[in-house]
Amino acid sequence: MIFNKDTAQKTAELLLQINAIKLNPKNPFTWASGWKSPIYCDNRITLSFPPIRNYIREEFSKNLEKQFGKPDVIAGVATGAIGIGMLVAEYMGLPFVYVRPEPKKHGRQNQIEGFLQKGQNVVVVEDLISTGNSSLMAVEALKEAGANVKGMVAIFTYGFDVATENFKKANIDLLTLSNYENLLELAVAKRYITEEEQETLKVWSKSPSTWNVESDSTSVK
Ligand SMILES: O=P(O)(O)OC[C@H]1O[C@H](OP(=O)(O)OP(=O)(O)O)[C@H](O)[C@@H]1O
Ligand SMILES: O=C(O)c1cc(=O)[nH]c(=O)[nH]1
C-alpha cells in the first residue's frame, strides 16, 4: 500500500527525473529473484541527489511514525537500503542496524550488523520490493534475534500479487512511497516512455515471472 497519492506521484516523478528507471527490453535485467525484466528501478541513485534523499528521508520518517509509532531501532536491508535507512535513523534520532542477506562468512559471522536488543521495536527500511523475498528474509533474521518487527517501509513496489501474499503470510505491513501504477501513469502522462515501450511494459506486466525477450538497451529519458 502507498502512504498517499501525492507522495506516490511526487516520488515517481523524482525517480523519472534522475533517470533511476531503466528500460532495456532487448537485453533484459536479471532481478534478485532470477526473473528477467525489461525494467529496473535503481533507487540507489537517489542517494546521489541531496534534495531527493532528504525528501525520501522526511516522507519515510513522518509516515512510518504515524503508521507504526516511533520504533526503538531502524533496520536497513543490505545493501540497497543501508544508506537511506541510516538517513531515516539519523533524522529520527534513532539507533540503526542493517541486515545482510546471509550471515557473514568470516569475522563475527553476523547477519545483523549493529547493536540490537531482544524485545526492541524495529521498523525495516527497504529500497525496493519485487517478490518481497529479500525483505522478508531480513524480517526473519530480526525476529530470530528477538526483535519485535512493527512493519516495513520501502521506496517502491511493483505491487505483484506474489509480494502481497508473501507479506500477508509473514504478517508484516508494508507501506511504500510509490509504486508501479503511479510510475506508469506519470511516465505516460509526461511522455517519459514511447508507445513501443508502453506496449512492452503492458505485455511484461501480464506475466512478469515468465517474461523474456531479446532486444536492445535504452534508458527512460
Ligand atoms: O523483492 P525481491 O524479489 O527480493 O527483490 C528486491 C531486492 O532486490 C534488490 O536487492 P539486490 O539483491 O539487487 O541487492 P542490493 O540491495 O545489494 O543491491 C533490492 O534492493 C531488494 O532488496
Ligand atoms: O528485483 C530486483 O532485483 C530489482 C528490481 C528493480 O527494479 N530494482 C532493483 O533494484 N532490484
PDB file of C-alpha atoms and ligand atoms in Angstrom, residues 20-22 29-35 37 39-44 80 127-132 134 156 158 160 204, ligand 2:
ATOM      1  CA  ALA A  20      16.560   5.929 -11.930  1.00  0.00           C
ATOM      2  CA  ILE A  21      14.131   3.986 -14.112  1.00  0.00           C
ATOM      3  CA  LYS A  22      15.899   1.972 -16.762  1.00  0.00           C
ATOM      4  CA  PHE A  29      17.805  -7.209 -16.460  1.00  0.00           C
ATOM      5  CA  THR A  30      18.085 -10.171 -14.148  1.00  0.00           C
ATOM      6  CA  TRP A  31      16.382  -9.481 -10.841  1.00  0.00           C
ATOM      7  CA  ALA A  32      17.306 -10.810  -7.378  1.00  0.00           C
ATOM      8  CA  SER A  33      14.552 -13.413  -7.814  1.00  0.00           C
ATOM      9  CA  GLY A  34      16.102 -14.603 -11.098  1.00  0.00           C
ATOM     10  CA  TRP A  35      13.199 -13.133 -13.104  1.00  0.00           C
ATOM     11  CA  SER A  37      12.716  -7.952 -16.754  1.00  0.00           C
ATOM     12  CA  ILE A  39      12.562  -2.571 -16.401  1.00  0.00           C
ATOM     13  CA  TYR A  40      14.883  -1.819 -13.492  1.00  0.00           C
ATOM     14  CA  CYS A  41      14.221   0.771 -10.836  1.00  0.00           C
ATOM     15  CA  ASP A  42      17.592   1.807  -9.388  1.00  0.00           C
ATOM     16  CA  ASN A  43      16.669   3.602  -6.183  1.00  0.00           C
ATOM     17  CA  ARG A  44      20.306   3.600  -5.076  1.00  0.00           C
ATOM     18  CA  GLY A  80      20.247  -1.161  -1.210  1.00  0.00           C
ATOM     19  CA  ASP A 127      14.615   0.398  -1.221  1.00  0.00           C
ATOM     20  CA  LEU A 128      12.538  -1.815  -3.469  1.00  0.00           C
ATOM     21  CA  ILE A 129      10.055  -4.691  -3.400  1.00  0.00           C
ATOM     22  CA  SER A 130       9.670  -7.134  -6.279  1.00  0.00           C
ATOM     23  CA  THR A 131       8.769 -10.541  -4.784  1.00  0.00           C
ATOM     24  CA  GLY A 132       9.455  -9.350  -1.240  1.00  0.00           C
ATOM     25  CA  SER A 134      14.864 -10.297   0.274  1.00  0.00           C
ATOM     26  CA  PHE A 156       8.931   1.495  -4.426  1.00  0.00           C
ATOM     27  CA  TYR A 158       5.873  -3.294  -8.273  1.00  0.00           C
ATOM     28  CA  PHE A 160       2.936  -8.033  -7.588  1.00  0.00           C
ATOM     29  CA  TRP A 204       5.555  -7.778 -19.392  1.00  0.00           C
TER      30      TRP A 204
HETATM   31  O1  LIG B   2      14.022  -7.450  -8.224  1.00  0.00           O
HETATM   32  C1  LIG B   2      15.102  -6.846  -8.254  1.00  0.00           C
HETATM   33  O2  LIG B   2      16.211  -7.378  -8.069  1.00  0.00           O
HETATM   34  C2  LIG B   2      15.111  -5.387  -8.544  1.00  0.00           C
HETATM   35  C3  LIG B   2      14.225  -4.806  -9.406  1.00  0.00           C
HETATM   36  C4  LIG B   2      14.316  -3.431  -9.629  1.00  0.00           C
HETATM   37  O3  LIG B   2      13.561  -2.816 -10.395  1.00  0.00           O
HETATM   38  N1  LIG B   2      15.279  -2.722  -8.986  1.00  0.00           N
HETATM   39  C5  LIG B   2      16.126  -3.298  -8.128  1.00  0.00           C
HETATM   40  O4  LIG B   2      16.989  -2.613  -7.551  1.00  0.00           O
HETATM   41  N2  LIG B   2      16.048  -4.632  -7.914  1.00  0.00           N
END
